[in-house]
PDB file of N, CA and C in Angstrom:
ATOM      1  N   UNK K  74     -24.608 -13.748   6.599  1.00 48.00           N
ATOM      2  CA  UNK K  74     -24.633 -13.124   5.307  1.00 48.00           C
ATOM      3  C   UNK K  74     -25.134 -14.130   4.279  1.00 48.00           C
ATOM      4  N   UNK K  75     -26.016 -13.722   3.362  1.00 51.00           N
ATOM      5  CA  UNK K  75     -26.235 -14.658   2.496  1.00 51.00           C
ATOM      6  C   UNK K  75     -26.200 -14.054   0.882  1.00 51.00           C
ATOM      7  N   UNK K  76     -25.489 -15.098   0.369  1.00 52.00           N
ATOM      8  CA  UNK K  76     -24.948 -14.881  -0.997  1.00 52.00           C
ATOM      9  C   UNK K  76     -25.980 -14.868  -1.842  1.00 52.00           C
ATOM     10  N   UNK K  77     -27.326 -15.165  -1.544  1.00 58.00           N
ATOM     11  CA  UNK K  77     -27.933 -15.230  -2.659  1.00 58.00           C
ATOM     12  C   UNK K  77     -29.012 -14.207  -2.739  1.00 58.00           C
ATOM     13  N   UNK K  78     -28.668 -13.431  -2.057  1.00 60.00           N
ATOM     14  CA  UNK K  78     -29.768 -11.722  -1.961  1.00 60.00           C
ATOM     15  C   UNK K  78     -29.864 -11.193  -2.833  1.00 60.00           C
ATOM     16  N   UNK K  79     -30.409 -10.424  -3.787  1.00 66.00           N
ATOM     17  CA  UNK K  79     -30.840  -9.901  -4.505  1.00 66.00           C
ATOM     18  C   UNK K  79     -29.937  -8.944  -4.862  1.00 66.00           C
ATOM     19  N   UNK K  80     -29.275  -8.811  -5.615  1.00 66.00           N
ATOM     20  CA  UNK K  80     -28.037  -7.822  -6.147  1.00 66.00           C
ATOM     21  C   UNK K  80     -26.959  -8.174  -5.423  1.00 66.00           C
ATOM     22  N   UNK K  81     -26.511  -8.800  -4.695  1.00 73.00           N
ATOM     23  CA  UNK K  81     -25.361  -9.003  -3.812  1.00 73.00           C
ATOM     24  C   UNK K  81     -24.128  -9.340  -5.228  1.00 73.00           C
ATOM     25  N   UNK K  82     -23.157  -8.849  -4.427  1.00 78.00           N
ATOM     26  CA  UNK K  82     -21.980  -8.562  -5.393  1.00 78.00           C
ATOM     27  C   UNK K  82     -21.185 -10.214  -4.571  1.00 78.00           C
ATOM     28  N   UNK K  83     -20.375 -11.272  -5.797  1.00 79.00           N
ATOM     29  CA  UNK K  83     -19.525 -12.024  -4.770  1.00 79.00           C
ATOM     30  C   UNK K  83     -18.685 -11.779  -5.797  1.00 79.00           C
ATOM     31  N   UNK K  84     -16.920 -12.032  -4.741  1.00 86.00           N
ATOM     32  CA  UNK K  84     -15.827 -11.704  -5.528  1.00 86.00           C
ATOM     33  C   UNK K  84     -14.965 -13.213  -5.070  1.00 86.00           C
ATOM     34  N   UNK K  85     -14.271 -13.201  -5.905  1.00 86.00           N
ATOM     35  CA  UNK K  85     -13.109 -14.562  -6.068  1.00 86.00           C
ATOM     36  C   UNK K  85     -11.898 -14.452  -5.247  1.00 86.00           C
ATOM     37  N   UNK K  86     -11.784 -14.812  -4.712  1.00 86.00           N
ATOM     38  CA  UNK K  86      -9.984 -14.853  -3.604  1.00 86.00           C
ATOM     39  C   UNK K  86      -9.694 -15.997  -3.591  1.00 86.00           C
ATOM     40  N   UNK K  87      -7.952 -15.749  -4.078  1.00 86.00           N
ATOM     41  CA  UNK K  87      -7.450 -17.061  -3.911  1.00 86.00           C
ATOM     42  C   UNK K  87      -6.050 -17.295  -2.858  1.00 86.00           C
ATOM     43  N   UNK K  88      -6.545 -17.942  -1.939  1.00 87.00           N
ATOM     44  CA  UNK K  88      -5.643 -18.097  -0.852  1.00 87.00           C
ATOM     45  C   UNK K  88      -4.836 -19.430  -0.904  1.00 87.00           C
ATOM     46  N   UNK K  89      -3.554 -18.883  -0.377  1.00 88.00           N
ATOM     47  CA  UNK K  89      -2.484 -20.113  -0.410  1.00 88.00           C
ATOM     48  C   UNK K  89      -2.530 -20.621   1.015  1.00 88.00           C
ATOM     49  N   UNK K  90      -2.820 -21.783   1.631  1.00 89.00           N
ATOM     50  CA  UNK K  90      -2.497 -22.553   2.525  1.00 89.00           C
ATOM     51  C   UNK K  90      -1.922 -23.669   2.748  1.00 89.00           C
ATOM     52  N   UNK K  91      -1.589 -24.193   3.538  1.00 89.00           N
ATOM     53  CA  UNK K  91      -0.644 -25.644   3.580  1.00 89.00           C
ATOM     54  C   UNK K  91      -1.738 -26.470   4.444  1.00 89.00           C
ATOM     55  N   UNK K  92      -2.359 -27.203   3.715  1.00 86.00           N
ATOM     56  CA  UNK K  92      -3.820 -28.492   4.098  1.00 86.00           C
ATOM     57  C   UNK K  92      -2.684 -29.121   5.097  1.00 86.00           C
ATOM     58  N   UNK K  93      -1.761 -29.604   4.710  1.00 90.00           N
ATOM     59  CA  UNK K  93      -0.924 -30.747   5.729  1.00 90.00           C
ATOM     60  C   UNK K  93      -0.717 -30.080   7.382  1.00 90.00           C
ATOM     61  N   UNK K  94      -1.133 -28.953   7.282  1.00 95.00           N
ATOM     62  CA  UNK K  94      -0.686 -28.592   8.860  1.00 95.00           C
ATOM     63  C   UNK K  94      -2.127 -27.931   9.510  1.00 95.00           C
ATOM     64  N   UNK K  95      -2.553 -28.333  11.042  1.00 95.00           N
ATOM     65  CA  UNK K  95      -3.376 -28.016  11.304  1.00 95.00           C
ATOM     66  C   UNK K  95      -3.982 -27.405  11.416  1.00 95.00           C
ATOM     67  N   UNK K  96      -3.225 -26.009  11.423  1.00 94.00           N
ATOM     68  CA  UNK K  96      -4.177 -25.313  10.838  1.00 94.00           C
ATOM     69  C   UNK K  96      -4.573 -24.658   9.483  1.00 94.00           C
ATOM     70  N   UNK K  97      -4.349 -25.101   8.608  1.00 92.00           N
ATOM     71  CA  UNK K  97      -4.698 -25.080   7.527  1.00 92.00           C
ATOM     72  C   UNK K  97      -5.557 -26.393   7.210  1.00 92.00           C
ATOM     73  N   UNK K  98      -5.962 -27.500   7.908  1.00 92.00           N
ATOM     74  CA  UNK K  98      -6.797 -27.900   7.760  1.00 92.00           C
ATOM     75  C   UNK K  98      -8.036 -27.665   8.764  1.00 92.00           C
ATOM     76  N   UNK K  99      -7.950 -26.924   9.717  1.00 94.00           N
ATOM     77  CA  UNK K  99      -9.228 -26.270  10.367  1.00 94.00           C
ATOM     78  C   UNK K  99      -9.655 -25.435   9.374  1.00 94.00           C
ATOM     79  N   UNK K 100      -8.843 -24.249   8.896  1.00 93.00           N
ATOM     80  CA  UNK K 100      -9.149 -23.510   7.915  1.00 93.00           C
ATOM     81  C   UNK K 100     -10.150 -24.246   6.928  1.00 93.00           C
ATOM     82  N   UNK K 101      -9.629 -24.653   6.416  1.00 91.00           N
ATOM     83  CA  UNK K 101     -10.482 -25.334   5.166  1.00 91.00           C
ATOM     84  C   UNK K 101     -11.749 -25.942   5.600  1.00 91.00           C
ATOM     85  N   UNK K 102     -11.864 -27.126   6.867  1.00 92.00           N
ATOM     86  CA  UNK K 102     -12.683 -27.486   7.812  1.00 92.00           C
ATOM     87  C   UNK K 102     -13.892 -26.067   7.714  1.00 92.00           C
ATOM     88  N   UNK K 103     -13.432 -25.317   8.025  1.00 94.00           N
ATOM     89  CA  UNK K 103     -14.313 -24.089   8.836  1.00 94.00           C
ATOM     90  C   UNK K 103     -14.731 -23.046   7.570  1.00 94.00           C
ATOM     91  N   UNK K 104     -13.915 -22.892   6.615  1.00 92.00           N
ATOM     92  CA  UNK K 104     -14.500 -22.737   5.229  1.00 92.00           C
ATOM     93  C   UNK K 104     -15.677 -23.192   4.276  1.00 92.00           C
ATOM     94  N   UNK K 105     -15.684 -24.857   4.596  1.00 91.00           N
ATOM     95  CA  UNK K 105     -16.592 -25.679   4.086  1.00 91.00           C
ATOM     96  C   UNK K 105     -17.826 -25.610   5.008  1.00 91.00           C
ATOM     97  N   UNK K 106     -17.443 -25.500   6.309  1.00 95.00           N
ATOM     98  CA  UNK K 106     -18.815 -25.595   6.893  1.00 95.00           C
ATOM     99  C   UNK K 106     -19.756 -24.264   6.956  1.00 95.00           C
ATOM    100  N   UNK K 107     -19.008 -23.121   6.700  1.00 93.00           N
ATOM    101  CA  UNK K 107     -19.629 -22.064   6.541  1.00 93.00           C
ATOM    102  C   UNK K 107     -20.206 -22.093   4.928  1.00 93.00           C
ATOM    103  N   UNK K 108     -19.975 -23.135   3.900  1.00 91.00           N
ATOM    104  CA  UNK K 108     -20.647 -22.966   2.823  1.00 91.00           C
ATOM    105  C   UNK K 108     -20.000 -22.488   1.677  1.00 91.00           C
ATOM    106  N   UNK K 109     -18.897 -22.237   1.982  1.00 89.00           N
ATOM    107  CA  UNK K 109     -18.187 -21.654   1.160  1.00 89.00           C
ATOM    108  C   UNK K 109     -17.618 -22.262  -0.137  1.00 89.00           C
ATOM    109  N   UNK K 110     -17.169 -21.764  -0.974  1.00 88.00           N
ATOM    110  CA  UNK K 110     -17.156 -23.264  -2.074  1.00 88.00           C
ATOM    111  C   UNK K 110     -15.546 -22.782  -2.203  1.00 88.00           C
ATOM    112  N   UNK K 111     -14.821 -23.979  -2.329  1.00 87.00           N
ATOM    113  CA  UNK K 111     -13.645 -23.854  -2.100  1.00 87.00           C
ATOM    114  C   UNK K 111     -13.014 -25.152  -3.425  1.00 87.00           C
ATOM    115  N   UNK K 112     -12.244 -24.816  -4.118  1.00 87.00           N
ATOM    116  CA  UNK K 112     -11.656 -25.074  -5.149  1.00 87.00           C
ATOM    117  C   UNK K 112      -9.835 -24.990  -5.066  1.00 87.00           C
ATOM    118  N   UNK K 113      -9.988 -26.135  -5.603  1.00 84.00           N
ATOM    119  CA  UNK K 113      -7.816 -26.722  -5.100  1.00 84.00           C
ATOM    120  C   UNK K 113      -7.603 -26.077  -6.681  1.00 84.00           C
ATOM    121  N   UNK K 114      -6.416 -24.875  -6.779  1.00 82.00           N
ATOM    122  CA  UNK K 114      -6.044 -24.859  -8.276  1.00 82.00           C
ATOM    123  C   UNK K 114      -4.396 -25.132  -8.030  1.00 82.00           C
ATOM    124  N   UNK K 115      -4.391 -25.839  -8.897  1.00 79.00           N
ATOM    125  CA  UNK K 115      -2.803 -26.027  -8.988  1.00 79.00           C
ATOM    126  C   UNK K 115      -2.195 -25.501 -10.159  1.00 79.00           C
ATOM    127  N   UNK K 116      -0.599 -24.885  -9.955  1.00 76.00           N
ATOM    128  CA  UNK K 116      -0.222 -24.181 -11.040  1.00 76.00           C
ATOM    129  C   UNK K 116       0.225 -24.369 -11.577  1.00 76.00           C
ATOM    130  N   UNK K 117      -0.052 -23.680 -13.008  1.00 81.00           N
ATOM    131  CA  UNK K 117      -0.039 -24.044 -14.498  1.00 81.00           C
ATOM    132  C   UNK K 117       1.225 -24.331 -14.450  1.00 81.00           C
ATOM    133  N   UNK K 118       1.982 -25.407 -15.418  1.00 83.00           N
ATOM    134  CA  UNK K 118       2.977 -25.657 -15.654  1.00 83.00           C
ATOM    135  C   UNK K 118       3.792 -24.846 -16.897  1.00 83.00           C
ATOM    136  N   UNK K 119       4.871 -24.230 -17.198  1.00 85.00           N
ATOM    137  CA  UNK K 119       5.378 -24.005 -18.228  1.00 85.00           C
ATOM    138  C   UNK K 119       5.371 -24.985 -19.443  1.00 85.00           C
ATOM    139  N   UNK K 120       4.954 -24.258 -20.717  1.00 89.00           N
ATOM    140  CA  UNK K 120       5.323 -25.263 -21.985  1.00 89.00           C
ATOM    141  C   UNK K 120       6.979 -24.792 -22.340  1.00 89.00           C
ATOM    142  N   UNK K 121       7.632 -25.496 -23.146  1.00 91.00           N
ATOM    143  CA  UNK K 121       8.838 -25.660 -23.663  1.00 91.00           C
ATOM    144  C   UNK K 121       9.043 -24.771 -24.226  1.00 91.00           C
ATOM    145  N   UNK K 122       8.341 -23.647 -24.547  1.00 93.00           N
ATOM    146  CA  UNK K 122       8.761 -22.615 -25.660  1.00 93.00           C
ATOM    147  C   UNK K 122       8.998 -21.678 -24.381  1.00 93.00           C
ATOM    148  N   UNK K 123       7.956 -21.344 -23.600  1.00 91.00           N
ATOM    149  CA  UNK K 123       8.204 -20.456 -22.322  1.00 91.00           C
ATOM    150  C   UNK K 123       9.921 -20.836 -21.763  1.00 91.00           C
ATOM    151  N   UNK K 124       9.942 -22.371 -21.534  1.00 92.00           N
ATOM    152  CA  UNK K 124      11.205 -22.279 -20.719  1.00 92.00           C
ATOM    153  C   UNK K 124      12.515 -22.319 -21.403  1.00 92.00           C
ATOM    154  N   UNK K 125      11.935 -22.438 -22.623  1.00 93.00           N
ATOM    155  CA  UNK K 125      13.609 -21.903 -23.549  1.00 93.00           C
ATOM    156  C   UNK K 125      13.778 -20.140 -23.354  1.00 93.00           C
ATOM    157  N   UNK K 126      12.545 -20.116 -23.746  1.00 94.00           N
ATOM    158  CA  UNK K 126      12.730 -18.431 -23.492  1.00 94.00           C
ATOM    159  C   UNK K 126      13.864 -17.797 -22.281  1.00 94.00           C
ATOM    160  N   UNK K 127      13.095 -18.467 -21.153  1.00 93.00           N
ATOM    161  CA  UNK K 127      13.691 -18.114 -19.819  1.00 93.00           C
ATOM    162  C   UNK K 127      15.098 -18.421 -19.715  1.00 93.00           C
ATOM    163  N   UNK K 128      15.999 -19.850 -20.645  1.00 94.00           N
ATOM    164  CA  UNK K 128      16.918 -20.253 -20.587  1.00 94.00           C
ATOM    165  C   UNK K 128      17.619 -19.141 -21.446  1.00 94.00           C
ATOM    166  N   UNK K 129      17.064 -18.924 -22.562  1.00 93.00           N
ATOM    167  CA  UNK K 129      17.455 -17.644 -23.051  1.00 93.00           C
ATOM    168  C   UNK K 129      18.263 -16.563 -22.726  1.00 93.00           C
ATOM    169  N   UNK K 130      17.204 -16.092 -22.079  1.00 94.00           N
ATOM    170  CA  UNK K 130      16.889 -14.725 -21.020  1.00 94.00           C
ATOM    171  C   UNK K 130      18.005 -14.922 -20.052  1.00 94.00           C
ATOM    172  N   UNK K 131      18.308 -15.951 -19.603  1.00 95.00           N
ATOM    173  CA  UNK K 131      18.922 -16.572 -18.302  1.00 95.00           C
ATOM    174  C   UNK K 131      20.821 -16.780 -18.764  1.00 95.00           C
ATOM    175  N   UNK K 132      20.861 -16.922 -20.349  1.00 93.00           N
ATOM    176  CA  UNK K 132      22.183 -17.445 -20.367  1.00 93.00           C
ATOM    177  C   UNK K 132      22.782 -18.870 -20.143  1.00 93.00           C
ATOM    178  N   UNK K 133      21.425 -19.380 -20.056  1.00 93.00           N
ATOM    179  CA  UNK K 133      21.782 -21.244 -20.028  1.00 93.00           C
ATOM    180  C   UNK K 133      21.471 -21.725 -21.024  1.00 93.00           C
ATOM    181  N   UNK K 134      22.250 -21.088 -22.591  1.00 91.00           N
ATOM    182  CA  UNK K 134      22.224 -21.604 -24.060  1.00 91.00           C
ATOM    183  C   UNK K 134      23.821 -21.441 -24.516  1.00 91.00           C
ATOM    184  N   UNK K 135      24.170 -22.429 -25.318  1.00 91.00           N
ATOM    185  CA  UNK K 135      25.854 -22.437 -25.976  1.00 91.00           C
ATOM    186  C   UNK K 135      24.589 -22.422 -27.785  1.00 91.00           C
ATOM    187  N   UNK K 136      25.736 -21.516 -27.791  1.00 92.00           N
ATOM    188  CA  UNK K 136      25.605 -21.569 -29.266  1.00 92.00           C
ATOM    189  C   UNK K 136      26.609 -22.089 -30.452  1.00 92.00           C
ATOM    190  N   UNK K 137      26.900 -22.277 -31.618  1.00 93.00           N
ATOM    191  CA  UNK K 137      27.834 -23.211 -32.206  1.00 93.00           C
ATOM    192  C   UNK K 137      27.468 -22.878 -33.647  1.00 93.00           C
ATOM    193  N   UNK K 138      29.240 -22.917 -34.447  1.00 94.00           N
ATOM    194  CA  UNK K 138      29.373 -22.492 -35.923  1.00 94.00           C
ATOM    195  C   UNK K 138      28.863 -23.340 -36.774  1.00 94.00           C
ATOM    196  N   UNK K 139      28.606 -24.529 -36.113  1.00 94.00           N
ATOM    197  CA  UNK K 139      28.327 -25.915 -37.113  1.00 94.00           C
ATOM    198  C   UNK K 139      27.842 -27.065 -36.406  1.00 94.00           C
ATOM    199  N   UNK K 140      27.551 -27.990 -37.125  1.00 94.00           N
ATOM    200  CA  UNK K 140      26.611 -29.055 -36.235  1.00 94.00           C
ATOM    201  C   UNK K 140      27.689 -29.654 -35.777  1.00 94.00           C
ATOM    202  N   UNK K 141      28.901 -29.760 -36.643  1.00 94.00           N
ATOM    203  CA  UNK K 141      30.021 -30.946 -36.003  1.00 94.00           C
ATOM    204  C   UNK K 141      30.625 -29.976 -34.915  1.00 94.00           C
ATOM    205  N   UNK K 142      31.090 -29.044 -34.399  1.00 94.00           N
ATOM    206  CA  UNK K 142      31.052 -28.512 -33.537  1.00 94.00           C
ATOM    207  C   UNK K 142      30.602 -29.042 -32.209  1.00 94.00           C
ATOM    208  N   UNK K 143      28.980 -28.371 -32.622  1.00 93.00           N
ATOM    209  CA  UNK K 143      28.207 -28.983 -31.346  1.00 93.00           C
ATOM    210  C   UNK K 143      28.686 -30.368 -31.205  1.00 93.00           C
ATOM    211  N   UNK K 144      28.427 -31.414 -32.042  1.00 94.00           N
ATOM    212  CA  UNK K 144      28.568 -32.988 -31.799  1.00 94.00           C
ATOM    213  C   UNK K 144      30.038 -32.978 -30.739  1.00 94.00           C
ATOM    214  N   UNK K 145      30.884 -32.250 -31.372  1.00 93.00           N
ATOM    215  CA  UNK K 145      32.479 -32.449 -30.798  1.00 93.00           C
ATOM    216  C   UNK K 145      31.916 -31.859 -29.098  1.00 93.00           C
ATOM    217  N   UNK K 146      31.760 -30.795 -29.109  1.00 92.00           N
ATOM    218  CA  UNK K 146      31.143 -30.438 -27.590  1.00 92.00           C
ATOM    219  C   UNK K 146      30.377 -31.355 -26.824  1.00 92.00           C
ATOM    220  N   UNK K 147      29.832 -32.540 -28.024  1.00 92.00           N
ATOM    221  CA  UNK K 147      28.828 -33.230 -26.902  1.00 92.00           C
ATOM    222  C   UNK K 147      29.511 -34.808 -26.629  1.00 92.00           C
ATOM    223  N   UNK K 148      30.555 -34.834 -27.075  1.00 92.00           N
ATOM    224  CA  UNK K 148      31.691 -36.306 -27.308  1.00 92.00           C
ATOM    225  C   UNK K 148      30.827 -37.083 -27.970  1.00 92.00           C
ATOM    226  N   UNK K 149      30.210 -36.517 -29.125  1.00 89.00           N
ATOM    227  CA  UNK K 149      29.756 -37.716 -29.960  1.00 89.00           C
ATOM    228  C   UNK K 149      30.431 -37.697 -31.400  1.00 89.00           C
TER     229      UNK K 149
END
């Protein structure tokens, strides 16, 4: 098959494999040699506003009447 024919449609797939085990490095091996263009994405990390959210959402927040409060909760 060749990708570069004249109207040919190509689509994006993204597959999860484990490179450290053999066969997932034949895979990849046998990917590349067929031409294929193959790209490592690693995933996005959460920013701090996302994972308060989630702590939120989650119930892993104390809330407090006053700052000395909190301080007393935190033995300072």
């Amino acid at each position: 098959m060749n990708a570069k024919k004249k109207g040919s449609i190509m689509a994006t797939y993204a597959v999860t494999l484990n490179e450290r085990t053999a066969n997932g490095k034949a895979l990849m091996a046998y990917l590349q040699a067929l031409g294929v263009l193959v790209r490592k994405i690693s995933p996005k990390s959460k920013g701090s506003f996302l994972r308060s959210q989630e702590d939120k959402l989650a119930g892993r927040i104390e809330t407090f009447d006053s700052s000395e409060e909190m301080f007393q909760s935190l033995g300072i």
